CSV table of C-alpha atoms and ligand atoms in Angstrom, one decimal:
chain,number,residue,atom,x,y,z
A,96,UNK,CA,1.5,-25.1,-2.9
A,97,UNK,CA,-2.1,-24.0,-3.6
A,98,UNK,CA,-2.7,-20.7,-1.9
A,99,UNK,CA,-5.9,-18.7,-1.6
A,100,UNK,CA,-5.3,-14.9,-1.4
A,101,UNK,CA,-8.1,-12.8,-0.1
A,102,UNK,CA,-7.7,-9.0,-0.7
A,103,UNK,CA,-9.3,-5.7,-1.5
A,104,UNK,CA,-9.0,-5.4,-5.3
A,105,UNK,CA,-8.7,-1.6,-5.3
A,106,UNK,CA,-5.8,0.9,-5.5
A,107,UNK,CA,-5.1,0.7,-1.7
A,108,UNK,CA,-1.7,-0.5,-0.6
A,109,UNK,CA,-2.9,-3.7,0.9
A,110,UNK,CA,-4.5,-4.8,-2.4
A,111,UNK,CA,-1.4,-3.9,-4.3
A,112,UNK,CA,0.9,-5.8,-2.0
A,113,UNK,CA,-1.4,-8.9,-2.0
A,114,UNK,CA,-1.7,-8.9,-5.8
A,115,UNK,CA,2.1,-8.5,-6.3
A,116,UNK,CA,2.7,-11.2,-3.7
A,117,UNK,CA,0.3,-13.6,-5.6
A,118,UNK,CA,2.0,-12.8,-8.9
A,119,UNK,CA,5.4,-13.4,-7.5
A,120,UNK,CA,4.4,-16.7,-5.8
A,121,UNK,CA,2.8,-17.9,-9.1
A,122,UNK,CA,6.0,-17.2,-10.9
A,123,UNK,CA,7.8,-19.4,-8.4
A,124,UNK,CA,5.4,-22.2,-9.3
A,125,UNK,CA,2.7,-21.9,-6.6
A,126,UNK,CA,-0.9,-22.0,-7.7
A,127,UNK,CA,-2.6,-18.8,-6.6
A,128,UNK,CA,-6.4,-18.3,-6.2
A,129,UNK,CA,-7.4,-14.7,-5.7
A,130,UNK,CA,-10.7,-14.3,-3.9
A,131,UNK,CA,-12.4,-10.9,-4.0
A,132,UNK,CA,-15.3,-8.9,-5.3
A,133,UNK,CA,-13.7,-7.5,-8.5
A,134,UNK,CA,-10.6,-8.0,-10.6
A,135,UNK,CA,-7.6,-6.7,-8.6
A,136,UNK,CA,-6.2,-3.6,-10.3
A,137,UNK,CA,-2.6,-4.8,-10.5
A,138,UNK,CA,-3.5,-8.3,-11.7
A,139,UNK,CA,-3.2,-7.4,-15.4
A,140,UNK,CA,-3.5,-9.9,-18.2
A,141,UNK,CA,-3.5,-13.7,-18.2
A,142,UNK,CA,-0.8,-15.3,-16.1
A,143,UNK,CA,0.1,-19.0,-15.6
A,144,UNK,CA,-0.8,-20.4,-12.2
A,145,UNK,CA,-3.2,-17.6,-11.4
A,146,UNK,CA,-7.0,-18.0,-10.9
A,147,UNK,CA,-9.5,-15.3,-9.9
A,148,UNK,CA,-12.7,-16.2,-8.1
A,149,UNK,CA,-15.2,-13.3,-8.0
A,150,UNK,CA,-17.3,-12.9,-4.9
A,151,UNK,CA,-20.7,-12.1,-6.5
A,152,UNK,CA,-22.8,-9.8,-4.3
A,153,UNK,CA,-26.4,-10.1,-5.2
A,154,UNK,CA,-28.7,-7.2,-4.5
A,155,UNK,CA,-31.4,-8.8,-2.3
A,156,UNK,CA,-34.0,-6.1,-1.5
A,157,UNK,CA,-34.4,-7.2,2.2
A,158,UNK,CA,-30.9,-6.0,3.0
A,159,UNK,CA,-30.0,-2.4,3.3
A,160,UNK,CA,-26.4,-3.6,3.4
A,161,UNK,CA,-25.4,-6.8,1.6
A,162,UNK,CA,-23.7,-9.3,4.0
A,163,UNK,CA,-20.3,-9.4,2.2
A,164,UNK,CA,-18.5,-11.2,5.0
A,165,UNK,CA,-21.0,-14.1,4.8
A,166,UNK,CA,-20.9,-14.3,1.0
A,167,UNK,CA,-17.0,-14.1,1.1
A,168,UNK,CA,-16.8,-16.9,3.8
A,169,UNK,CA,-19.1,-19.1,1.6
A,170,UNK,CA,-16.9,-18.4,-1.4
A,171,UNK,CA,-13.8,-19.3,0.6
A,172,UNK,CA,-15.3,-22.6,1.6
A,173,UNK,CA,-16.2,-23.4,-2.0
A,174,UNK,CA,-12.8,-22.5,-3.4
A,175,UNK,CA,-10.8,-24.3,-0.7
A,176,UNK,CA,-13.0,-27.4,-1.1
A,177,UNK,CA,-13.1,-27.7,-4.9
A,178,UNK,CA,-9.7,-26.3,-5.7
A,179,UNK,CA,-8.0,-28.3,-2.9
A,180,UNK,CA,-6.2,-25.3,-1.4
A,181,UNK,CA,-3.5,-25.8,1.1
A,182,UNK,CA,-3.7,-22.5,2.9
A,183,UNK,CA,-5.5,-19.1,2.9
A,184,UNK,CA,-3.7,-15.8,3.2
A,185,UNK,CA,-6.0,-12.9,4.0
A,186,UNK,CA,-4.9,-9.3,3.7
A,187,UNK,CA,-6.5,-6.6,5.9
A,188,UNK,CA,-8.2,-7.9,9.0
A,189,UNK,CA,-11.7,-6.5,8.4
A,190,UNK,CA,-13.7,-8.5,7.4
A,191,UNK,CA,-11.2,-10.9,5.7
A,192,UNK,CA,-9.9,-12.5,8.9
A,193,UNK,CA,-13.3,-13.0,10.4
A,194,UNK,CA,-14.6,-14.5,7.1
A,195,UNK,CA,-11.5,-16.8,7.0
A,196,UNK,CA,-12.2,-17.9,10.6
A,197,UNK,CA,-15.8,-18.7,9.7
A,198,UNK,CA,-14.7,-20.6,6.5
A,199,UNK,CA,-12.1,-22.6,8.5
A,200,UNK,CA,-14.8,-23.6,11.1
A,201,UNK,CA,-17.2,-24.7,8.4
A,202,UNK,CA,-14.5,-26.7,6.6
A,203,UNK,CA,-13.4,-28.3,9.8
A,204,UNK,CA,-17.0,-29.5,10.3
A,205,UNK,CA,-16.6,-31.3,6.9
A,206,UNK,CA,-13.3,-32.8,7.8
A,207,UNK,CA,-11.1,-30.3,5.9
A,208,UNK,CA,-8.4,-28.6,7.8
A,209,UNK,CA,-7.1,-25.3,6.3
A,210,UNK,CA,-4.8,-22.8,8.1
A,211,UNK,CA,-5.1,-19.1,7.5
A,212,UNK,CA,-2.5,-16.4,7.7
A,213,UNK,CA,-3.7,-12.8,8.5
A,214,UNK,CA,-1.6,-9.9,7.3
A,215,UNK,CA,-2.3,-6.6,9.0
A,216,UNK,CA,-1.8,-3.6,6.8
A,217,UNK,CA,-2.4,-0.5,8.8
A,218,UNK,CA,-5.8,1.2,8.8
A,219,UNK,CA,-7.4,-2.1,9.8
A,220,UNK,CA,-5.5,-1.5,13.1
A,221,UNK,CA,-4.7,2.2,13.4
A,222,UNK,CA,-8.0,3.7,12.2
A,223,UNK,CA,-10.9,1.4,11.5
A,224,UNK,CA,-9.8,-1.3,13.8
A,225,UNK,CA,-9.5,1.1,16.8
A,226,UNK,CA,-13.2,1.8,16.5
A,227,UNK,CA,-14.7,0.0,19.6
A,228,UNK,CA,-17.4,-1.6,17.4
A,229,UNK,CA,-14.7,-3.7,15.6
A,230,UNK,CA,-12.4,-4.3,18.5
A,231,UNK,CA,-13.8,-7.6,19.9
A,232,UNK,CA,-13.9,-9.2,16.4
A,233,UNK,CA,-10.4,-8.1,15.4
A,234,UNK,CA,-8.9,-9.2,18.7
A,235,UNK,CA,-10.6,-12.6,18.3
A,236,UNK,CA,-9.5,-13.0,14.7
A,237,UNK,CA,-5.9,-12.1,15.5
A,238,UNK,CA,-5.9,-14.7,18.2
A,239,UNK,CA,-7.5,-17.3,16.0
A,240,UNK,CA,-5.3,-16.9,12.9
A,241,UNK,CA,-2.8,-19.6,12.4
A,242,UNK,CA,-0.2,-16.9,11.8
A,243,UNK,CA,-0.3,-13.1,11.9
A,244,UNK,CA,2.1,-10.8,10.1
A,245,UNK,CA,2.3,-7.0,10.2
A,246,UNK,CA,4.0,-4.8,7.5
A,247,UNK,CA,6.2,-2.9,10.0
A,248,UNK,CA,7.5,-3.0,13.6
A,249,UNK,CA,5.4,0.1,14.2
A,250,UNK,CA,2.2,-1.7,13.1
A,251,UNK,CA,3.2,-4.7,15.2
A,252,UNK,CA,3.5,-2.4,18.3
A,253,UNK,CA,0.3,-0.6,17.5
A,254,UNK,CA,-1.5,-4.0,17.4
A,255,UNK,CA,-0.2,-4.9,20.8
A,256,UNK,CA,-1.2,-1.5,22.1
A,257,UNK,CA,-4.8,-1.5,20.8
A,258,UNK,CA,-5.9,-5.1,20.8
A,259,UNK,CA,-6.1,-7.8,23.4
A,260,UNK,CA,-3.5,-10.1,22.0
A,261,UNK,CA,-0.3,-11.5,23.2
A,262,UNK,CA,0.2,-13.8,20.3
A,263,UNK,CA,3.3,-13.7,18.1
A,264,UNK,CA,3.1,-11.2,15.3
A,265,UNK,CA,5.9,-11.5,12.6
A,266,UNK,CA,7.0,-8.5,10.8
A,267,UNK,CA,7.1,-9.1,7.1
A,268,UNK,CA,7.7,-5.8,5.4
A,269,UNK,CA,6.1,-4.7,2.1
A,270,UNK,CA,8.3,-5.4,-0.9
A,271,UNK,CA,9.2,-4.1,-4.3
A,272,UNK,CA,10.9,-5.2,-7.5
A,273,UNK,CA,14.1,-3.3,-6.8
A,274,UNK,CA,16.3,-1.8,-9.6
A,275,UNK,CA,20.1,-1.9,-10.0
A,276,UNK,CA,20.3,1.4,-11.9
A,277,UNK,CA,18.7,4.8,-11.8
A,278,UNK,CA,16.2,4.9,-14.6
A,279,UNK,CA,16.9,7.2,-17.6
A,280,UNK,CA,14.6,10.2,-17.3
A,281,UNK,CA,12.6,10.4,-20.5
A,282,UNK,CA,12.8,14.1,-21.4
A,283,UNK,CA,10.1,13.7,-24.0
A,284,UNK,CA,7.6,12.4,-21.5
A,285,UNK,CA,8.7,14.8,-18.8
A,286,UNK,CA,8.2,17.8,-21.1
A,287,UNK,CA,4.5,17.0,-21.2
A,288,UNK,CA,4.3,18.1,-17.6
A,289,UNK,CA,7.2,20.5,-16.9
A,290,UNK,CA,9.8,22.4,-18.7
A,291,UNK,CA,13.5,21.4,-18.4
A,292,UNK,CA,14.3,24.0,-15.8
A,293,UNK,CA,11.4,22.9,-13.5
A,294,UNK,CA,11.5,20.3,-10.8
A,295,UNK,CA,8.6,17.8,-10.5
A,296,UNK,CA,7.2,16.9,-7.1
A,297,UNK,CA,4.7,14.1,-6.8
A,298,UNK,CA,2.2,12.6,-4.4
A,299,UNK,CA,0.3,9.4,-4.9
A,300,UNK,CA,-2.4,8.2,-2.6
A,301,UNK,CA,-6.1,7.4,-2.1
A,302,UNK,CA,-6.7,11.0,-1.0
A,303,UNK,CA,-8.2,10.0,2.3
A,304,UNK,CA,-8.0,12.4,5.3
A,305,UNK,CA,-5.1,10.4,6.8
A,306,UNK,CA,-2.9,11.4,3.8
A,307,UNK,CA,-3.1,15.1,4.5
A,308,UNK,CA,-3.2,16.0,0.9
A,309,UNK,CA,-3.7,19.7,1.8
A,310,UNK,CA,-0.3,19.6,3.4
A,311,UNK,CA,1.1,18.4,0.1
A,312,UNK,CA,-0.3,21.5,-1.6
A,313,UNK,CA,1.0,23.8,1.2
A,314,UNK,CA,4.5,22.3,0.9
A,315,UNK,CA,4.4,22.7,-2.8
A,316,UNK,CA,3.2,26.3,-2.7
A,317,UNK,CA,6.2,27.2,-0.5
A,318,UNK,CA,8.6,25.3,-2.7
A,319,UNK,CA,7.3,26.9,-5.9
A,320,UNK,CA,8.0,30.4,-4.5
A,321,UNK,CA,11.7,29.6,-4.5
A,322,UNK,CA,12.1,26.8,-7.1
A,323,UNK,CA,10.5,26.6,-10.5
A,324,UNK,CA,8.4,23.5,-10.2
A,325,UNK,CA,5.3,21.5,-10.9
A,326,UNK,CA,3.3,19.1,-8.7
A,327,UNK,CA,1.7,15.9,-9.9
A,328,UNK,CA,-1.1,14.4,-7.9
A,329,UNK,CA,-1.9,10.7,-8.8
A,330,UNK,CA,-4.8,8.8,-7.4
A,331,UNK,CA,-8.2,9.8,-6.3
A,332,UNK,CA,-10.5,9.7,-3.2
A,333,UNK,CA,-12.6,11.7,-0.8
A,334,UNK,CA,-10.4,14.7,-0.4
A,335,UNK,CA,-9.8,15.4,-4.1
A,336,UNK,CA,-12.7,17.8,-4.5
A,337,UNK,CA,-11.5,20.0,-1.6
A,338,UNK,CA,-8.0,19.9,-2.9
A,339,UNK,CA,-8.9,21.0,-6.4
A,340,UNK,CA,-11.0,23.8,-4.8
A,341,UNK,CA,-8.0,24.9,-2.7
A,342,UNK,CA,-5.7,24.8,-5.7
A,343,UNK,CA,-8.0,27.2,-7.5
A,344,UNK,CA,-8.2,29.5,-4.5
A,345,UNK,CA,-4.4,29.5,-4.2
A,346,UNK,CA,-4.1,30.2,-7.8
A,347,UNK,CA,-1.9,27.2,-8.4
A,348,UNK,CA,-3.9,25.5,-11.2
A,349,UNK,CA,-1.2,26.2,-13.8
A,350,UNK,CA,1.4,24.4,-11.7
A,351,UNK,CA,-0.6,21.4,-10.3
A,352,UNK,CA,-1.6,18.4,-12.4
A,353,UNK,CA,-4.2,15.9,-11.3
A,354,UNK,CA,-3.8,12.8,-13.3
A,355,UNK,CA,-6.2,10.6,-11.4
A,356,UNK,CA,-5.9,6.9,-10.7
A,357,UNK,CA,-3.0,5.0,-12.4
A,358,UNK,CA,-2.5,1.3,-12.2
A,359,UNK,CA,1.2,1.4,-12.6
A,360,UNK,CA,2.7,4.3,-10.5
A,361,UNK,CA,6.2,3.7,-11.8
A,362,UNK,CA,5.6,5.8,-14.9
A,363,UNK,CA,4.6,8.8,-12.8
A,364,UNK,CA,7.4,8.3,-10.3
A,365,UNK,CA,10.1,8.0,-13.0
A,366,UNK,CA,9.1,11.6,-14.2
A,367,UNK,CA,9.4,12.9,-10.7
A,368,UNK,CA,12.3,14.5,-8.7
A,369,UNK,CA,10.8,14.3,-5.2
A,370,UNK,CA,8.0,12.4,-3.5
A,371,UNK,CA,5.9,14.0,-0.8
A,372,UNK,CA,4.2,11.9,1.9
A,373,UNK,CA,3.1,14.0,4.9
A,374,UNK,CA,0.5,11.5,6.2
A,375,UNK,CA,-1.0,11.7,9.6
A,376,UNK,CA,-0.2,8.0,10.1
A,377,UNK,CA,1.2,5.4,7.8
A,378,UNK,CA,1.9,1.8,8.8
A,379,UNK,CA,4.5,1.5,6.1
A,380,UNK,CA,4.2,3.8,3.2
A,381,UNK,CA,4.3,1.6,0.2
A,382,UNK,CA,4.1,4.6,-2.1
A,383,UNK,CA,7.3,6.0,-0.5
A,384,UNK,CA,9.1,2.7,-1.2
A,385,UNK,CA,7.9,2.7,-4.8
A,386,UNK,CA,9.4,6.1,-5.1
A,387,UNK,CA,12.7,5.1,-3.6
A,388,UNK,CA,12.9,2.1,-5.9
A,389,UNK,CA,13.2,4.4,-8.9
A,390,UNK,CA,15.6,6.7,-7.2
A,391,UNK,CA,13.2,9.4,-6.0
A,392,UNK,CA,14.0,10.9,-2.6
A,393,UNK,CA,11.1,11.2,-0.1
A,394,UNK,CA,10.1,14.2,2.0
A,395,UNK,CA,7.7,12.8,4.6
A,396,UNK,CA,6.3,12.9,8.1
A,397,UNK,CA,8.0,10.8,10.7
A,398,UNK,CA,5.0,8.9,11.8
A,399,UNK,CA,4.2,5.1,12.1
A,400,UNK,CA,6.3,2.9,9.9
A,401,UNK,CA,7.6,5.6,7.6
A,402,UNK,CA,11.0,6.0,9.4
A,403,UNK,CA,11.5,2.2,8.8
A,404,UNK,CA,11.5,3.0,5.1
A,405,UNK,CA,12.6,6.6,4.5
A,406,UNK,CA,15.9,7.4,6.3
A,407,UNK,CA,16.5,10.9,7.6
A,408,UNK,CA,19.2,12.8,5.7
A,409,UNK,CA,20.0,9.6,3.6
A,410,UNK,CA,17.0,8.9,1.4
A,411,UNK,CA,15.1,12.0,2.2
A,412,UNK,CA,13.9,14.0,5.2
A,413,UNK,CA,11.3,13.4,7.9
A,414,UNK,CA,9.4,16.0,9.9
A,415,UNK,CA,6.6,16.1,12.5
A,416,UNK,CA,3.1,15.7,11.1
A,417,UNK,CA,1.8,19.0,10.0
A,418,UNK,CA,5.2,20.8,9.9
A,419,UNK,CA,4.8,21.9,6.3
A,420,UNK,CA,7.3,24.8,6.7
A,421,UNK,CA,10.1,22.3,7.6
A,422,UNK,CA,9.1,19.9,4.9
A,423,UNK,CA,9.1,22.7,2.3
A,424,UNK,CA,12.5,23.9,3.5
A,425,UNK,CA,13.9,20.4,3.2
A,426,UNK,CA,12.6,20.2,-0.4
A,427,UNK,CA,14.3,23.5,-1.3
A,428,UNK,CA,17.5,22.5,0.5
A,429,UNK,CA,17.7,19.3,-1.5
A,430,UNK,CA,16.9,21.0,-4.9
A,431,UNK,CA,19.5,23.7,-4.2
A,432,UNK,CA,22.3,21.2,-3.5
A,433,UNK,CA,22.7,19.1,-6.7
A,434,UNK,CA,25.4,16.8,-5.4
A,435,UNK,CA,23.3,16.0,-2.2
A,436,UNK,CA,20.3,15.5,-4.5
A,437,UNK,CA,22.2,13.0,-6.7
A,438,UNK,CA,23.6,11.3,-3.6
A,439,UNK,CA,20.0,10.9,-2.2
A,440,UNK,CA,18.8,9.4,-5.5
A,441,UNK,CA,21.5,6.7,-5.3
A,442,UNK,CA,20.8,6.1,-1.6
A,443,UNK,CA,17.1,5.8,-2.4
A,444,UNK,CA,17.8,3.1,-5.0
A,445,UNK,CA,20.0,1.2,-2.6
A,446,UNK,CA,17.5,1.5,0.3
A,447,UNK,CA,14.8,-0.1,-1.8
A,448,UNK,CA,17.0,-3.2,-2.1
A,449,UNK,CA,16.4,-3.9,1.6
A,450,UNK,CA,12.8,-4.5,0.6
A,451,UNK,CA,13.4,-6.6,-2.5
A,452,UNK,CA,11.0,-9.3,-3.6
A,453,UNK,CA,13.9,-11.8,-3.3
A,454,UNK,CA,14.3,-11.0,0.4
A,455,UNK,CA,10.6,-10.8,1.4
A,456,UNK,CA,9.0,-13.6,-0.6
A,457,UNK,CA,10.8,-16.4,1.3
A,458,UNK,CA,9.5,-14.9,4.6
A,459,UNK,CA,6.0,-15.6,3.5
A,460,UNK,CA,6.8,-19.0,2.0
A,461,UNK,CA,8.5,-20.0,5.3
A,462,UNK,CA,5.3,-19.2,7.2
A,463,UNK,CA,3.1,-21.1,4.7
A,464,UNK,CA,5.4,-24.2,4.8
A,465,UNK,CA,5.5,-24.2,8.6
A,466,UNK,CA,1.7,-24.3,8.7
A,467,UNK,CA,1.0,-26.7,5.9
A,468,UNK,CA,3.6,-29.3,6.9
B,198,LIG,O1,-2.8,3.8,2.3
B,198,LIG,C1,-4.0,3.5,2.5
B,198,LIG,O2,-4.7,4.2,3.1
B,198,LIG,C2,-4.4,2.1,2.1
B,198,LIG,C3,-4.1,1.1,3.0
B,198,LIG,C4,-4.6,-0.3,2.7
B,198,LIG,O3,-4.7,-1.0,3.6
B,198,LIG,O4,-4.8,-0.6,1.5
B,198,LIG,O5,-2.7,1.2,3.2
B,198,LIG,C5,-2.1,0.6,4.3
B,198,LIG,O6,-1.4,-0.6,3.8
B,198,LIG,C6,-0.3,-0.3,3.0
B,198,LIG,C7,0.3,-1.7,2.5
B,198,LIG,O7,0.7,-2.4,3.6
B,198,LIG,C8,0.8,0.5,3.7
B,198,LIG,O8,1.9,0.7,2.9
B,198,LIG,C9,0.1,1.8,4.1
B,198,LIG,O9,1.1,2.6,4.9
B,198,LIG,C10,-1.1,1.6,5.0
B,198,LIG,N1,-1.8,2.9,5.2
B,198,LIG,C11,-1.9,3.4,6.4
B,198,LIG,O10,-1.5,2.9,7.4
B,198,LIG,C12,-2.6,4.7,6.4
């Protein structure tokens, strides 16, 4: 099948999922055409069956804001028509679903019928999408999509709550290449960040407000009072400046490492003992799944789709948003009980298998085939 995938090419979870999905589908023999404004971060080097179409945004002086949605829709029309695509799969509703709708209408007027699948990822529904200025367009696009998927039950329910839609939304969870064994911790690499008697806690995100990165620091400060430890922050975003300032004020600079954006988070996670995800809201929490997949337990908030991934007292601990005291106590409890810690590591590895590529990929293929046939 020839599939067009429209995505955000950045470090956000939706872009990561869309890119990994395209790579996996290409490996299975499908022809994948990525359509976006810059090379997706996780795309990597040349791969068979993968094509990348850049949406070039020209800087015309009349516009204060370039009309990305229109340029994207035109690009979609072009790629569908000249690459003979069978289906479009758009990740993140805004503005990808409305651009896909426009492209589908234009193509229909030329006698070309192309279905499109919309995958809702989270903030398109729970934050940005709830903004009344987007609501009519998102409701319309959800209703007009040939199929709609959401990455968790929680997101599916949020969509029904916030938008005027009664249409079927299928839950297709995020996925991961799961591992059969716990990875060997490379002491040599680890020693660059911490000494052997120290634990490494880690947080990876885009440092937006919703991630509550200050809570990460508060949790760590409390843990570090009791347990020799280091904290690695990977990623970057709007809250980083404040966070670094807070770190200095709290005199924690010697213990906190900011490594910035990394394209393959596995390397950081493999060095880590615990992953912290105290988000305000999270439709799924792909970063938590990535941690579990390498046997790293997760201490998180119990919001949105996180409880569908991180299991209380099995793969980690969950607390109410903002309850940094309890989250810190849970980290300490786990570090002080080595056998429980090792049990959680194995549980984490096994939990990630529920979200393996082998299980999730056919769910998307089934949707594509049902629409194309
Ligand atoms: O995490 C982010 O803020 C980025 C955002 C995105 O759309 O790229 O992530 C959302 O989609 C991910 C992939 O489906 C989910 O794992 C994240 O939980 C979700 N983020 C939020 O809901 C805040």
